[in-house]
mmCIF file of C-alpha atoms in Angstrom:
data_model
loop_
_atom_site.group_PDB
_atom_site.id
_atom_site.type_symbol
_atom_site.label_atom_id
_atom_site.label_comp_id
_atom_site.label_asym_id
_atom_site.label_seq_id
_atom_site.Cartn_x
_atom_site.Cartn_y
_atom_site.Cartn_z
ATOM 1 C CA MET S 1 28.565 -3.573 -53.508
ATOM 2 C CA THR S 2 30.179 -6.538 -51.748
ATOM 3 C CA GLU S 3 33.041 -4.271 -50.822
ATOM 4 C CA LEU S 4 30.654 -1.984 -48.920
ATOM 5 C CA TYR S 5 29.480 -4.805 -46.600
ATOM 6 C CA GLU S 6 33.014 -6.107 -46.127
ATOM 7 C CA GLY S 7 34.252 -2.643 -45.257
ATOM 8 C CA ALA S 8 31.605 -2.309 -42.554
ATOM 9 C CA ALA S 9 32.509 -5.717 -41.134
ATOM 10 C CA GLU S 10 36.227 -4.990 -41.008
ATOM 11 C CA THR S 11 35.741 -2.376 -38.262
ATOM 12 C CA GLY S 12 35.307 -5.235 -35.793
ATOM 13 C CA GLU S 13 32.570 -3.344 -33.939
ATOM 14 C CA LEU S 14 28.788 -3.392 -34.109
ATOM 15 C CA SER S 15 27.336 -0.123 -35.313
ATOM 16 C CA GLY S 16 25.024 1.754 -32.961
ATOM 17 C CA GLU S 17 22.811 2.412 -36.011
ATOM 18 C CA PRO S 18 23.445 -0.633 -38.237
ATOM 19 C CA TRP S 19 20.893 0.460 -40.873
ATOM 20 C CA ARG S 20 23.455 3.067 -41.952
ATOM 21 C CA ASP S 21 25.707 0.194 -43.068
ATOM 22 C CA VAL S 22 23.123 -1.052 -45.591
ATOM 23 C CA PRO S 23 23.218 0.670 -49.006
ATOM 24 C CA ARG S 24 20.107 2.812 -49.466
ATOM 25 C CA GLU S 25 19.158 1.219 -52.769
ATOM 26 C CA GLU S 26 18.414 -2.075 -50.962
ATOM 27 C CA ALA S 27 15.120 -0.524 -49.824
ATOM 28 C CA GLN S 28 13.863 -0.571 -53.419
ATOM 29 C CA TRP S 29 13.417 -4.365 -53.706
ATOM 30 C CA MET S 30 11.913 -4.577 -50.196
ATOM 31 C CA ARG S 31 9.015 -2.135 -50.708
ATOM 32 C CA PRO S 32 6.920 -4.276 -53.100
ATOM 33 C CA HIS S 33 7.005 -7.132 -50.575
ATOM 34 C CA LEU S 34 5.609 -5.118 -47.652
ATOM 35 C CA PRO S 35 1.901 -6.137 -48.013
ATOM 36 C CA ALA S 36 2.700 -9.849 -48.198
ATOM 37 C CA LEU S 37 5.293 -9.502 -45.426
ATOM 38 C CA VAL S 38 2.812 -7.755 -43.125
ATOM 39 C CA ASP S 39 0.243 -10.536 -43.746
ATOM 40 C CA SER S 40 2.840 -13.149 -42.852
ATOM 41 C CA MET S 41 3.872 -11.298 -39.682
ATOM 42 C CA VAL S 42 0.274 -10.823 -38.492
ATOM 43 C CA GLU S 43 -0.457 -14.500 -39.123
ATOM 44 C CA GLY S 44 2.670 -15.502 -37.181
ATOM 45 C CA VAL S 45 1.751 -13.362 -34.177
ATOM 46 C CA LEU S 46 -1.833 -14.642 -34.033
ATOM 47 C CA ARG S 47 -0.644 -18.238 -34.348
ATOM 48 C CA HIS S 48 2.229 -18.186 -31.881
ATOM 49 C CA VAL S 49 0.894 -15.750 -29.245
ATOM 50 C CA PRO S 50 -2.504 -17.147 -28.170
ATOM 51 C CA GLU S 51 -3.248 -14.097 -26.007
ATOM 52 C CA TYR S 52 -3.453 -12.015 -29.195
ATOM 53 C CA ALA S 53 -5.672 -14.396 -31.165
ATOM 54 C CA ARG S 54 -9.158 -12.892 -30.946
ATOM 55 C CA PRO S 55 -11.256 -14.168 -33.854
ATOM 56 C CA ASP S 56 -14.342 -12.385 -32.505
ATOM 57 C CA ASP S 57 -12.569 -9.029 -32.228
ATOM 58 C CA PRO S 58 -11.629 -7.742 -35.715
ATOM 59 C CA VAL S 59 -10.813 -4.311 -34.281
ATOM 60 C CA TYR S 60 -8.057 -5.801 -32.133
ATOM 61 C CA THR S 61 -6.617 -7.744 -35.067
ATOM 62 C CA GLU S 62 -6.665 -4.579 -37.162
ATOM 63 C CA THR S 63 -4.774 -2.756 -34.404
ATOM 64 C CA ILE S 64 -2.036 -5.404 -34.576
ATOM 65 C CA ARG S 65 -1.926 -5.092 -38.365
ATOM 66 C CA VAL S 66 -1.630 -1.292 -38.277
ATOM 67 C CA ALA S 67 1.246 -1.476 -35.754
ATOM 68 C CA ILE S 68 3.099 -4.012 -37.908
ATOM 69 C CA GLU S 69 2.485 -1.987 -41.086
ATOM 70 C CA ARG S 70 3.821 1.173 -39.461
ATOM 71 C CA GLY S 71 6.810 -0.648 -38.051
ATOM 72 C CA MET S 72 7.827 -2.405 -41.266
ATOM 73 C CA GLY S 73 7.129 0.670 -43.351
ATOM 74 C CA HIS S 74 9.460 2.643 -41.123
ATOM 75 C CA PHE S 75 12.033 -0.198 -41.225
ATOM 76 C CA VAL S 76 12.311 -0.003 -45.021
ATOM 77 C CA GLN S 77 12.142 3.785 -45.053
ATOM 78 C CA MET S 78 14.960 3.901 -42.519
ATOM 79 C CA ILE S 79 17.215 1.921 -44.836
ATOM 80 C CA ALA S 80 16.378 4.303 -47.689
ATOM 81 C CA ASP S 81 16.938 7.338 -45.458
ATOM 82 C CA PRO S 82 18.853 6.651 -42.203
ATOM 83 C CA ASP S 83 17.914 10.103 -40.883
ATOM 84 C CA VAL S 84 14.138 9.552 -41.125
ATOM 85 C CA SER S 85 12.217 10.586 -37.989
ATOM 86 C CA TRP S 86 11.466 7.967 -35.324
ATOM 87 C CA LYS S 87 8.750 10.066 -33.687
ATOM 88 C CA GLU S 88 5.711 8.488 -35.337
ATOM 89 C CA VAL S 89 6.721 4.840 -35.032
ATOM 90 C CA HIS S 90 7.925 5.402 -31.460
ATOM 91 C CA GLN S 91 4.492 6.779 -30.574
ATOM 92 C CA VAL S 92 2.747 3.834 -32.251
ATOM 93 C CA PHE S 93 4.609 1.256 -30.155
ATOM 94 C CA PHE S 94 4.474 3.432 -27.047
ATOM 95 C CA ASP S 95 0.674 3.348 -27.438
ATOM 96 C CA VAL S 96 0.728 -0.422 -27.986
ATOM 97 C CA GLY S 97 2.614 -0.914 -24.702
ATOM 98 C CA TYR S 98 0.311 1.527 -22.951
ATOM 99 C CA GLY S 99 -2.728 -0.380 -24.164
ATOM 100 C CA GLU S 100 -1.329 -3.704 -23.009
ATOM 101 C CA ALA S 101 -0.947 -2.370 -19.481
ATOM 102 C CA MET S 102 -4.420 -0.825 -19.475
ATOM 103 C CA GLU S 103 -5.907 -4.200 -20.486
ATOM 104 C CA GLY S 104 -4.099 -5.854 -17.599
ATOM 105 C CA ARG S 105 -1.842 -8.101 -19.661
ATOM 106 C CA SER S 106 1.757 -8.947 -18.901
ATOM 107 C CA LEU S 107 4.513 -7.235 -20.848
ATOM 108 C CA GLU S 108 5.783 -10.747 -21.616
ATOM 109 C CA HIS S 109 3.016 -11.298 -24.181
ATOM 110 C CA LEU S 110 3.959 -8.121 -26.040
ATOM 111 C CA GLN S 111 7.628 -9.028 -26.039
ATOM 112 C CA ASN S 112 6.774 -12.486 -27.425
ATOM 113 C CA ALA S 113 4.712 -10.901 -30.199
ATOM 114 C CA LEU S 114 7.551 -8.552 -31.141
ATOM 115 C CA ARG S 115 10.037 -11.431 -31.306
ATOM 116 C CA VAL S 116 7.695 -13.533 -33.460
ATOM 117 C CA ALA S 117 7.091 -10.618 -35.841
ATOM 118 C CA SER S 118 10.792 -9.812 -36.027
ATOM 119 C CA ARG S 119 11.755 -13.427 -36.716
ATOM 120 C CA THR S 120 9.093 -13.726 -39.423
ATOM 121 C CA ALA S 121 10.323 -10.528 -41.106
ATOM 122 C CA TRP S 122 13.955 -11.680 -41.033
ATOM 123 C CA ARG S 123 13.143 -15.074 -42.574
ATOM 124 C CA TYR S 124 10.999 -13.525 -45.293
ATOM 125 C CA LEU S 125 13.566 -10.894 -46.278
ATOM 126 C CA SER S 126 16.452 -13.410 -46.102
ATOM 127 C CA ARG S 127 14.675 -15.783 -48.486
ATOM 128 C CA GLU S 128 13.930 -12.950 -50.906
ATOM 129 C CA ALA S 129 17.547 -11.735 -50.755
ATOM 130 C CA ASP S 130 18.704 -15.269 -51.638
ATOM 131 C CA ARG S 131 16.216 -15.436 -54.519
ATOM 132 C CA LEU S 132 17.583 -12.153 -55.869
ATOM 133 C CA GLN S 133 21.121 -13.521 -55.365
ATOM 134 C CA LYS S 134 22.084 -10.675 -53.076
ATOM 135 C CA PRO S 135 25.514 -10.847 -51.385
ATOM 136 C CA ARG S 136 25.667 -13.093 -48.320
ATOM 137 C CA GLU S 137 26.865 -10.092 -46.346
ATOM 138 C CA LEU S 138 23.506 -8.380 -46.914
ATOM 139 C CA ALA S 139 21.711 -11.101 -44.963
ATOM 140 C CA ILE S 140 24.212 -10.621 -42.125
ATOM 141 C CA ALA S 141 23.722 -6.858 -42.171
ATOM 142 C CA LEU S 142 19.920 -7.203 -42.225
ATOM 143 C CA THR S 143 20.131 -9.544 -39.245
ATOM 144 C CA GLU S 144 21.937 -6.880 -37.237
ATOM 145 C CA VAL S 145 19.477 -4.188 -38.371
ATOM 146 C CA ASN S 146 16.567 -6.449 -37.464
ATOM 147 C CA PHE S 147 17.830 -7.061 -33.902
ATOM 148 C CA ALA S 148 18.626 -3.386 -33.340
ATOM 149 C CA TYR S 149 15.229 -2.319 -34.642
ATOM 150 C CA LEU S 150 13.478 -4.910 -32.459
ATOM 151 C CA ASP S 151 15.251 -3.514 -29.386
ATOM 152 C CA LEU S 152 14.121 0.023 -30.192
ATOM 153 C CA LEU S 153 10.485 -0.944 -30.745
ATOM 154 C CA ALA S 154 10.494 -3.068 -27.586
ATOM 155 C CA SER S 155 11.932 -0.119 -25.655
ATOM 156 C CA ALA S 156 9.173 2.209 -26.931
ATOM 157 C CA ALA S 157 6.514 -0.337 -25.970
ATOM 158 C CA ALA S 158 8.069 -0.857 -22.534
ATOM 159 C CA GLN S 159 8.040 2.906 -21.930
ATOM 160 C CA GLY S 160 4.327 3.040 -22.769
ATOM 161 C CA TYR S 161 3.673 0.037 -20.550
ATOM 162 C CA ALA S 162 5.544 1.614 -17.645
ATOM 163 C CA ARG S 163 3.748 4.941 -18.103
ATOM 164 C CA ALA S 164 0.357 3.227 -17.990
ATOM 165 C CA ARG S 165 1.334 1.287 -14.877
ATOM 166 C CA GLU S 166 2.487 4.485 -13.175
ATOM 167 C CA LYS S 167 -0.725 6.239 -14.104
ATOM 168 C CA ALA S 168 -2.846 3.307 -12.954
ATOM 169 C CA ALA S 169 -0.937 3.137 -9.665
ATOM 170 C CA GLY S 170 -1.438 6.860 -9.141
ATOM 171 C CA GLU S 171 -5.148 6.626 -9.898
ATOM 172 C CA ARG S 172 -5.484 3.592 -7.630
ATOM 173 C CA GLU S 173 -3.812 5.449 -4.777
ATOM 174 C CA GLN S 174 -6.121 8.433 -5.333
ATOM 175 C CA ARG S 175 -9.143 6.145 -5.255
ATOM 176 C CA ARG S 176 -7.871 4.426 -2.115
ATOM 177 C CA GLY S 177 -7.374 7.851 -0.564
ATOM 178 C CA ARG S 178 -10.947 8.844 -1.414
ATOM 179 C CA LEU S 179 -12.183 5.549 0.013
ATOM 180 C CA LEU S 180 -10.264 6.200 3.238
ATOM 181 C CA SER S 181 -11.901 9.617 3.548
ATOM 182 C CA LEU S 182 -15.355 8.155 2.924
ATOM 183 C CA LEU S 183 -14.847 5.438 5.540
ATOM 184 C CA LEU S 184 -13.633 7.846 8.210
ATOM 185 C CA THR S 185 -16.179 10.600 7.641
ATOM 186 C CA GLU S 186 -18.688 11.421 10.364
ATOM 187 C CA PRO S 187 -21.579 10.880 9.966
ATOM 188 C CA ALA S 188 -21.001 7.770 7.894
ATOM 189 C CA ALA S 189 -21.234 8.113 4.104
ATOM 190 C CA PRO S 190 -24.064 6.257 2.324
ATOM 191 C CA LYS S 191 -23.223 2.575 1.960
ATOM 192 C CA GLU S 192 -23.764 2.464 -1.811
ATOM 193 C CA ILE S 193 -21.215 5.256 -2.323
ATOM 194 C CA VAL S 194 -18.646 3.471 -0.141
ATOM 195 C CA VAL S 195 -19.201 0.183 -1.992
ATOM 196 C CA GLU S 196 -18.789 1.887 -5.376
ATOM 197 C CA GLN S 197 -15.560 3.601 -4.336
ATOM 198 C CA ALA S 198 -14.196 0.371 -2.831
ATOM 199 C CA ASN S 199 -14.790 -1.381 -6.159
ATOM 200 C CA LEU S 200 -13.028 1.418 -8.046
ATOM 201 C CA ALA S 201 -10.101 1.233 -5.626
ATOM 202 C CA GLY S 202 -9.870 -2.550 -5.908
ATOM 203 C CA TRP S 203 -10.213 -2.914 -2.129
ATOM 204 C CA GLY S 204 -12.483 -5.635 -0.800
ATOM 205 C CA LEU S 205 -14.899 -4.076 1.678
ATOM 206 C CA PRO S 206 -14.767 -6.116 4.933
ATOM 207 C CA GLU S 207 -17.492 -6.729 7.496
ATOM 208 C CA ARG S 208 -15.374 -5.189 10.271
ATOM 209 C CA LEU S 209 -12.293 -3.014 10.476
ATOM 210 C CA ALA S 210 -10.043 -1.173 12.910
ATOM 211 C CA VAL S 211 -8.274 2.151 12.501
ATOM 212 C CA ILE S 212 -4.643 2.518 13.550
ATOM 213 C CA VAL S 213 -3.254 5.989 14.224
ATOM 214 C CA LEU S 214 0.511 6.449 14.377
ATOM 215 C CA SER S 215 2.593 9.074 16.082
ATOM 216 C CA PRO S 216 4.496 11.158 13.481
ATOM 217 C CA ARG S 217 8.227 10.472 13.486
ATOM 218 C CA PRO S 218 10.896 13.164 13.099
ATOM 219 C CA GLY S 219 12.130 13.303 9.527
ATOM 220 C CA SER S 220 9.207 11.314 8.138
ATOM 221 C CA GLY S 221 7.675 14.368 6.500
ATOM 222 C CA GLY S 222 4.356 13.404 8.046
ATOM 223 C CA GLU S 223 4.176 10.263 5.933
ATOM 224 C CA GLY S 224 3.503 6.847 7.367
ATOM 225 C CA PRO S 225 5.735 3.778 7.182
ATOM 226 C CA ALA S 226 6.883 2.459 3.819
ATOM 227 C CA GLY S 227 6.306 -1.020 2.454
ATOM 228 C CA LEU S 228 2.786 -1.422 3.822
ATOM 229 C CA PRO S 229 0.880 -4.529 2.677
ATOM 230 C CA PRO S 230 -1.793 -3.721 0.061
ATOM 231 C CA PHE S 231 -4.685 -4.857 2.255
ATOM 232 C CA LEU S 232 -4.163 -1.710 4.376
ATOM 233 C CA LEU S 233 -5.585 1.674 3.441
ATOM 234 C CA SER S 234 -3.260 4.488 4.474
ATOM 235 C CA GLY S 235 -3.449 8.257 4.719
ATOM 236 C CA LEU S 236 -3.315 11.161 7.151
ATOM 237 C CA ASP S 237 -5.843 12.329 9.722
ATOM 238 C CA ARG S 238 -5.249 15.394 11.888
ATOM 239 C CA GLY S 239 -1.616 15.352 10.828
ATOM 240 C CA ARG S 240 -1.095 11.779 11.967
ATOM 241 C CA PRO S 241 -0.500 8.774 9.694
ATOM 242 C CA CYS S 242 -3.483 6.465 9.914
ATOM 243 C CA LEU S 243 -4.210 2.972 8.588
ATOM 244 C CA VAL S 244 -7.451 1.084 8.058
ATOM 245 C CA MET S 245 -7.074 -2.621 8.713
ATOM 246 C CA PRO S 246 -9.741 -5.034 7.458
ATOM 247 C CA ASP S 247 -10.833 -8.038 9.510
ATOM 248 C CA PRO S 248 -8.882 -7.106 12.667
ATOM 249 C CA ASP S 249 -10.445 -9.990 14.596
ATOM 250 C CA ARG S 250 -8.593 -12.594 12.559
ATOM 251 C CA PRO S 251 -5.902 -14.573 14.440
ATOM 252 C CA GLY S 252 -3.032 -12.253 15.255
ATOM 253 C CA GLY S 253 -5.102 -9.145 14.550
ATOM 254 C CA PRO S 254 -3.173 -5.870 14.207
ATOM 255 C CA ASP S 255 -0.215 -7.506 15.943
ATOM 256 C CA ARG S 256 0.515 -9.100 12.554
ATOM 257 C CA LEU S 257 1.847 -5.667 11.595
ATOM 258 C CA THR S 258 4.592 -5.698 14.220
ATOM 259 C CA ALA S 259 7.387 -6.100 11.670
ATOM 260 C CA VAL S 260 6.172 -3.514 9.163
ATOM 261 C CA LEU S 261 5.467 -0.986 11.931
ATOM 262 C CA SER S 262 8.736 -1.614 13.734
ATOM 263 C CA GLY S 263 9.929 1.574 15.406
ATOM 264 C CA TRP S 264 6.543 3.308 15.179
ATOM 265 C CA THR S 265 4.290 4.168 18.101
ATOM 266 C CA GLY S 266 0.608 3.782 17.421
ATOM 267 C CA ALA S 267 -2.843 3.178 18.822
ATOM 268 C CA VAL S 268 -5.383 0.668 17.535
ATOM 269 C CA GLY S 269 -9.029 1.658 17.693
ATOM 270 C CA PRO S 270 -11.665 -0.970 18.523
ATOM 271 C CA SER S 271 -12.922 -3.438 15.930
ATOM 272 C CA VAL S 272 -16.166 -2.035 14.508
ATOM 273 C CA PRO S 273 -18.555 -2.610 11.584
ATOM 274 C CA THR S 274 -17.378 -0.876 8.416
ATOM 275 C CA ASP S 275 -19.947 1.907 8.701
ATOM 276 C CA GLN S 276 -18.589 2.824 12.159
ATOM 277 C CA ALA S 277 -14.973 3.397 11.137
ATOM 278 C CA GLY S 278 -15.188 6.941 12.532
ATOM 279 C CA VAL S 279 -15.757 5.461 16.004
ATOM 280 C CA SER S 280 -12.581 3.382 15.770
ATOM 281 C CA LEU S 281 -10.696 6.448 14.521
ATOM 282 C CA HIS S 282 -11.885 8.566 17.461
ATOM 283 C CA TRP S 283 -10.722 6.091 20.089
ATOM 284 C CA ALA S 284 -7.419 5.484 18.313
ATOM 285 C CA HIS S 285 -6.715 9.232 18.451
ATOM 286 C CA ARG S 286 -7.745 9.458 22.117
ATOM 287 C CA THR S 287 -5.514 6.503 23.006
ATOM 288 C CA LEU S 288 -2.573 8.118 21.230
ATOM 289 C CA ASP S 289 -3.286 11.340 23.119
ATOM 290 C CA LEU S 290 -3.006 9.437 26.402
ATOM 291 C CA LEU S 291 0.231 7.849 25.241
ATOM 292 C CA ALA S 292 1.658 11.257 24.363
ATOM 293 C CA ALA S 293 0.632 12.563 27.792
ATOM 294 C CA ARG S 294 2.254 9.491 29.427
ATOM 295 C CA ARG S 295 -1.028 8.519 31.051
ATOM 296 C CA LEU S 296 -1.010 4.862 30.084
ATOM 297 C CA GLY S 297 2.051 3.864 32.056
ATOM 298 C CA ARG S 298 4.195 3.005 29.025
ATOM 299 C CA THR S 299 6.421 4.683 26.472
ATOM 300 C CA GLY S 300 8.367 3.625 23.399
ATOM 301 C CA PRO S 301 7.392 2.110 20.064
ATOM 302 C CA GLY S 302 4.684 -0.479 19.529
ATOM 303 C CA LEU S 303 0.921 -0.658 19.226
ATOM 304 C CA VAL S 304 -1.489 0.025 22.088
ATOM 305 C CA HIS S 305 -5.049 -1.274 21.838
ATOM 306 C CA ALA S 306 -7.757 1.179 22.870
ATOM 307 C CA ASP S 307 -10.124 -1.495 24.156
ATOM 308 C CA ARG S 308 -7.478 -2.691 26.626
ATOM 309 C CA HIS S 309 -7.415 0.735 28.297
ATOM 310 C CA MET S 310 -11.114 1.449 28.515
ATOM 311 C CA PRO S 311 -11.167 2.909 32.074
ATOM 312 C CA ASP S 312 -8.413 5.401 31.252
ATOM 313 C CA LEU S 313 -10.147 6.421 28.043
ATOM 314 C CA LEU S 314 -13.552 6.801 29.666
ATOM 315 C CA LEU S 315 -12.044 8.933 32.394
ATOM 316 C CA GLN S 316 -10.181 11.030 29.852
ATOM 317 C CA GLU S 317 -13.433 11.774 28.032
ATOM 318 C CA GLY S 318 -15.066 12.964 31.240
ATOM 319 C CA TRP S 319 -11.980 14.047 33.176
ATOM 320 C CA THR S 320 -13.409 17.235 34.656
ATOM 321 C CA LEU S 321 -16.498 15.363 35.860
ATOM 322 C CA ALA S 322 -14.315 12.597 37.288
ATOM 323 C CA GLU S 323 -12.165 15.121 39.170
ATOM 324 C CA ALA S 324 -15.254 16.776 40.661
ATOM 325 C CA ALA S 325 -16.711 13.401 41.658
ATOM 326 C CA ALA S 326 -13.389 12.280 43.159
ATOM 327 C CA ARG S 327 -13.130 15.451 45.264
ATOM 328 C CA ARG S 328 -16.612 14.803 46.644
ATOM 329 C CA ARG S 329 -16.490 11.037 47.111
ATOM 330 C CA LEU S 330 -12.938 10.947 48.488
ATOM 331 C CA ALA S 331 -12.931 14.188 50.477
ATOM 332 C CA PRO S 332 -12.091 12.332 53.751
ATOM 333 C CA LEU S 333 -8.807 11.174 52.182
ATOM 334 C CA THR S 334 -7.921 14.754 51.216
ATOM 335 C CA GLU S 335 -8.521 15.900 54.789
ATOM 336 C CA LEU S 336 -5.945 13.381 56.031
ATOM 337 C CA GLY S 337 -3.170 15.066 54.010
ATOM 338 C CA ALA S 338 -1.180 13.889 51.001
ATOM 339 C CA HIS S 339 0.978 11.303 52.769
ATOM 340 C CA ARG S 340 -1.579 9.468 54.882
ATOM 341 C CA GLY S 341 -4.389 9.971 52.394
ATOM 342 C CA SER S 342 -2.313 8.513 49.523
ATOM 343 C CA ARG S 343 -1.341 5.478 51.568
ATOM 344 C CA LEU S 344 -4.953 4.658 52.402
ATOM 345 C CA ALA S 345 -6.071 5.408 48.800
ATOM 346 C CA VAL S 346 -3.542 2.960 47.353
ATOM 347 C CA THR S 347 -4.527 0.332 49.918
ATOM 348 C CA LEU S 348 -8.216 0.739 49.099
ATOM 349 C CA LEU S 349 -7.514 0.502 45.352
ATOM 350 C CA GLU S 350 -5.576 -2.762 45.775
ATOM 351 C CA CYS S 351 -8.305 -4.192 48.007
ATOM 352 C CA LEU S 352 -10.893 -3.363 45.349
ATOM 353 C CA LYS S 353 -8.753 -5.054 42.694
ATOM 354 C CA HIS S 354 -8.365 -8.201 44.817
ATOM 355 C CA GLY S 355 -11.951 -8.521 46.066
ATOM 356 C CA PHE S 356 -11.005 -7.272 49.544
ATOM 357 C CA ASN S 357 -8.755 -10.276 50.087
ATOM 358 C CA ALA S 358 -6.241 -8.867 52.565
ATOM 359 C CA THR S 359 -3.581 -11.466 51.805
ATOM 360 C CA ASP S 360 -3.560 -10.813 48.052
ATOM 361 C CA ALA S 361 -3.695 -7.058 48.513
ATOM 362 C CA ALA S 362 -0.820 -7.204 51.004
ATOM 363 C CA GLU S 363 1.285 -9.163 48.518
ATOM 364 C CA ALA S 364 0.664 -6.503 45.858
ATOM 365 C CA LEU S 365 1.546 -3.725 48.335
ATOM 366 C CA CYS S 366 4.540 -5.599 49.784
ATOM 367 C CA VAL S 367 3.192 -5.206 53.333
ATOM 368 C CA HIS S 368 1.886 -7.615 55.994
ATOM 369 C CA PRO S 369 -1.769 -8.747 55.660
ATOM 370 C CA GLN S 370 -2.442 -7.438 59.150
ATOM 371 C CA THR S 371 -1.360 -3.972 57.954
ATOM 372 C CA VAL S 372 -3.953 -4.156 55.202
ATOM 373 C CA ARG S 373 -6.661 -5.242 57.657
ATOM 374 C CA TYR S 374 -5.767 -2.350 59.961
ATOM 375 C CA ARG S 375 -5.973 0.171 57.111
ATOM 376 C CA LEU S 376 -9.266 -1.318 55.938
ATOM 377 C CA ALA S 377 -10.704 -0.775 59.389
ATOM 378 C CA GLN S 378 -9.612 2.867 59.167
ATOM 379 C CA LEU S 379 -11.202 3.230 55.745
ATOM 380 C CA HIS S 380 -14.523 1.802 56.951
ATOM 381 C CA GLU S 381 -14.564 4.369 59.749
ATOM 382 C CA LEU S 382 -13.483 7.199 57.436
ATOM 383 C CA PHE S 383 -16.346 7.037 54.935
ATOM 384 C CA ASP S 384 -20.051 7.410 55.569
ATOM 385 C CA TYR S 385 -20.842 4.761 52.946
ATOM 386 C CA ASP S 386 -19.999 1.071 52.631
ATOM 387 C CA ILE S 387 -16.809 0.827 50.549
ATOM 388 C CA GLU S 388 -17.546 -2.864 49.888
ATOM 389 C CA ASP S 389 -21.002 -2.185 48.467
ATOM 390 C CA PRO S 390 -21.007 -3.607 44.871
ATOM 391 C CA ALA S 391 -22.836 -0.515 43.586
ATOM 392 C CA ILE S 392 -20.052 1.740 44.903
ATOM 393 C CA ARG S 393 -16.998 -0.390 44.125
ATOM 394 C CA LEU S 394 -16.938 0.358 40.370
ATOM 395 C CA GLU S 395 -17.197 4.084 41.049
ATOM 396 C CA LEU S 396 -14.310 3.925 43.526
ATOM 397 C CA MET S 397 -12.199 1.898 41.060
ATOM 398 C CA LEU S 398 -12.582 4.727 38.566
ATOM 399 C CA LEU S 399 -12.225 7.658 40.953
ATOM 400 C CA LEU S 400 -9.270 6.518 43.070
ATOM 401 C CA PRO S 401 -6.710 6.767 40.182
ATOM 402 C CA VAL S 402 -8.047 10.269 39.445
ATOM 403 C CA TRP S 403 -7.669 11.310 43.082
ATOM 404 C CA LEU S 404 -4.192 9.769 43.298
ATOM 405 C CA ARG S 405 -3.052 11.620 40.212
ATOM 406 C CA ASP S 406 -3.991 14.909 41.811
ATOM 407 C CA ASN S 407 -3.020 14.146 45.428
ATOM 408 C CA ALA S 408 -0.411 11.368 45.590
ATOM 409 C CA ASP S 409 2.759 12.307 47.482
ATOM 410 C CA GLY S 410 4.931 9.910 45.431
ATOM 411 C CA GLU S 411 5.717 7.491 48.279
ATOM 412 C CA GLN S 412 4.859 3.801 48.138
ATOM 413 C CA PRO S 413 2.411 2.548 50.787
#
């Protein structure tokens, strides 16, 4: 028999299936020791891996025992018959790894338990081989079998662990997607349903939030940016990637996302209570519409805040009404023709912005203050209402850009 072990060692290479190098009859003296060996292995795991010691949970301890019994039973059977199926024991340890992930434990604890069990088994069998005066080479061969078997069981458990993590991640993303839909629905979903879904999704429901809508990028497949921080909910709305950001009023606000959204163009809706997320979504979409139509005076990537462009957005919502009002209120400018009318319209708009301070308005227009005063005199004569009346000034501030968009001749005043 010694010659068999020596012949295997003389190859100079480790066998991919080292149990084939152990004579089959060696399984015979191992079988009677399995009950005592399993007890010793279970005791070792519970003693050396505190995370598995649950004195008040006999079901859990029994689960550990069953896994060890199946594993060691297969170990001995494999020596007796190297072609025995791995299917059952693989499934047992796959399920063990799966369960570890579902209970939220680290894979490290499972790996520690497998090492402790393997070391206990090797010591027990080595001592018994010495007692039976087995060849020294048998202990060496069993050591190699033990390590190879440990690797295979650990691999099965790791596969189960990974599968559970993948499934959990997929379920979490589905729940986060459902939460996003609930938050953005109009009218708002009942609060208790939103709270329940937020708990299932593992997303802390904030007091306030803001919705960010991004412009789809060519080649993105309609998906949003990758590598988003987990505090953001992400999805699609009307074909556009959209994000829900909690606590947008914290220092830095949505601008904290500059790096992760680099290269994207987007609009940030106003900060609103959680049950008004649909409002933030609406204004984010409208702001992005204005950006796409080049009506906000800027292009290129970056985030635009809806609440910093309120006049443009309000006018956009009631554009047809604004155009009709501008035609009526500013009809005298239209009668002067595009060139002269535009020059006076721009002058009036700058005077409104600067509180009718001719010097400041002239600086903005790059003309002499006396020119501004002269044009103001013309404007006072042109209209049958007081253009400096506080009740009229806000209306003119809104209507002049509308009129200029439809009538400006393109020349600077």
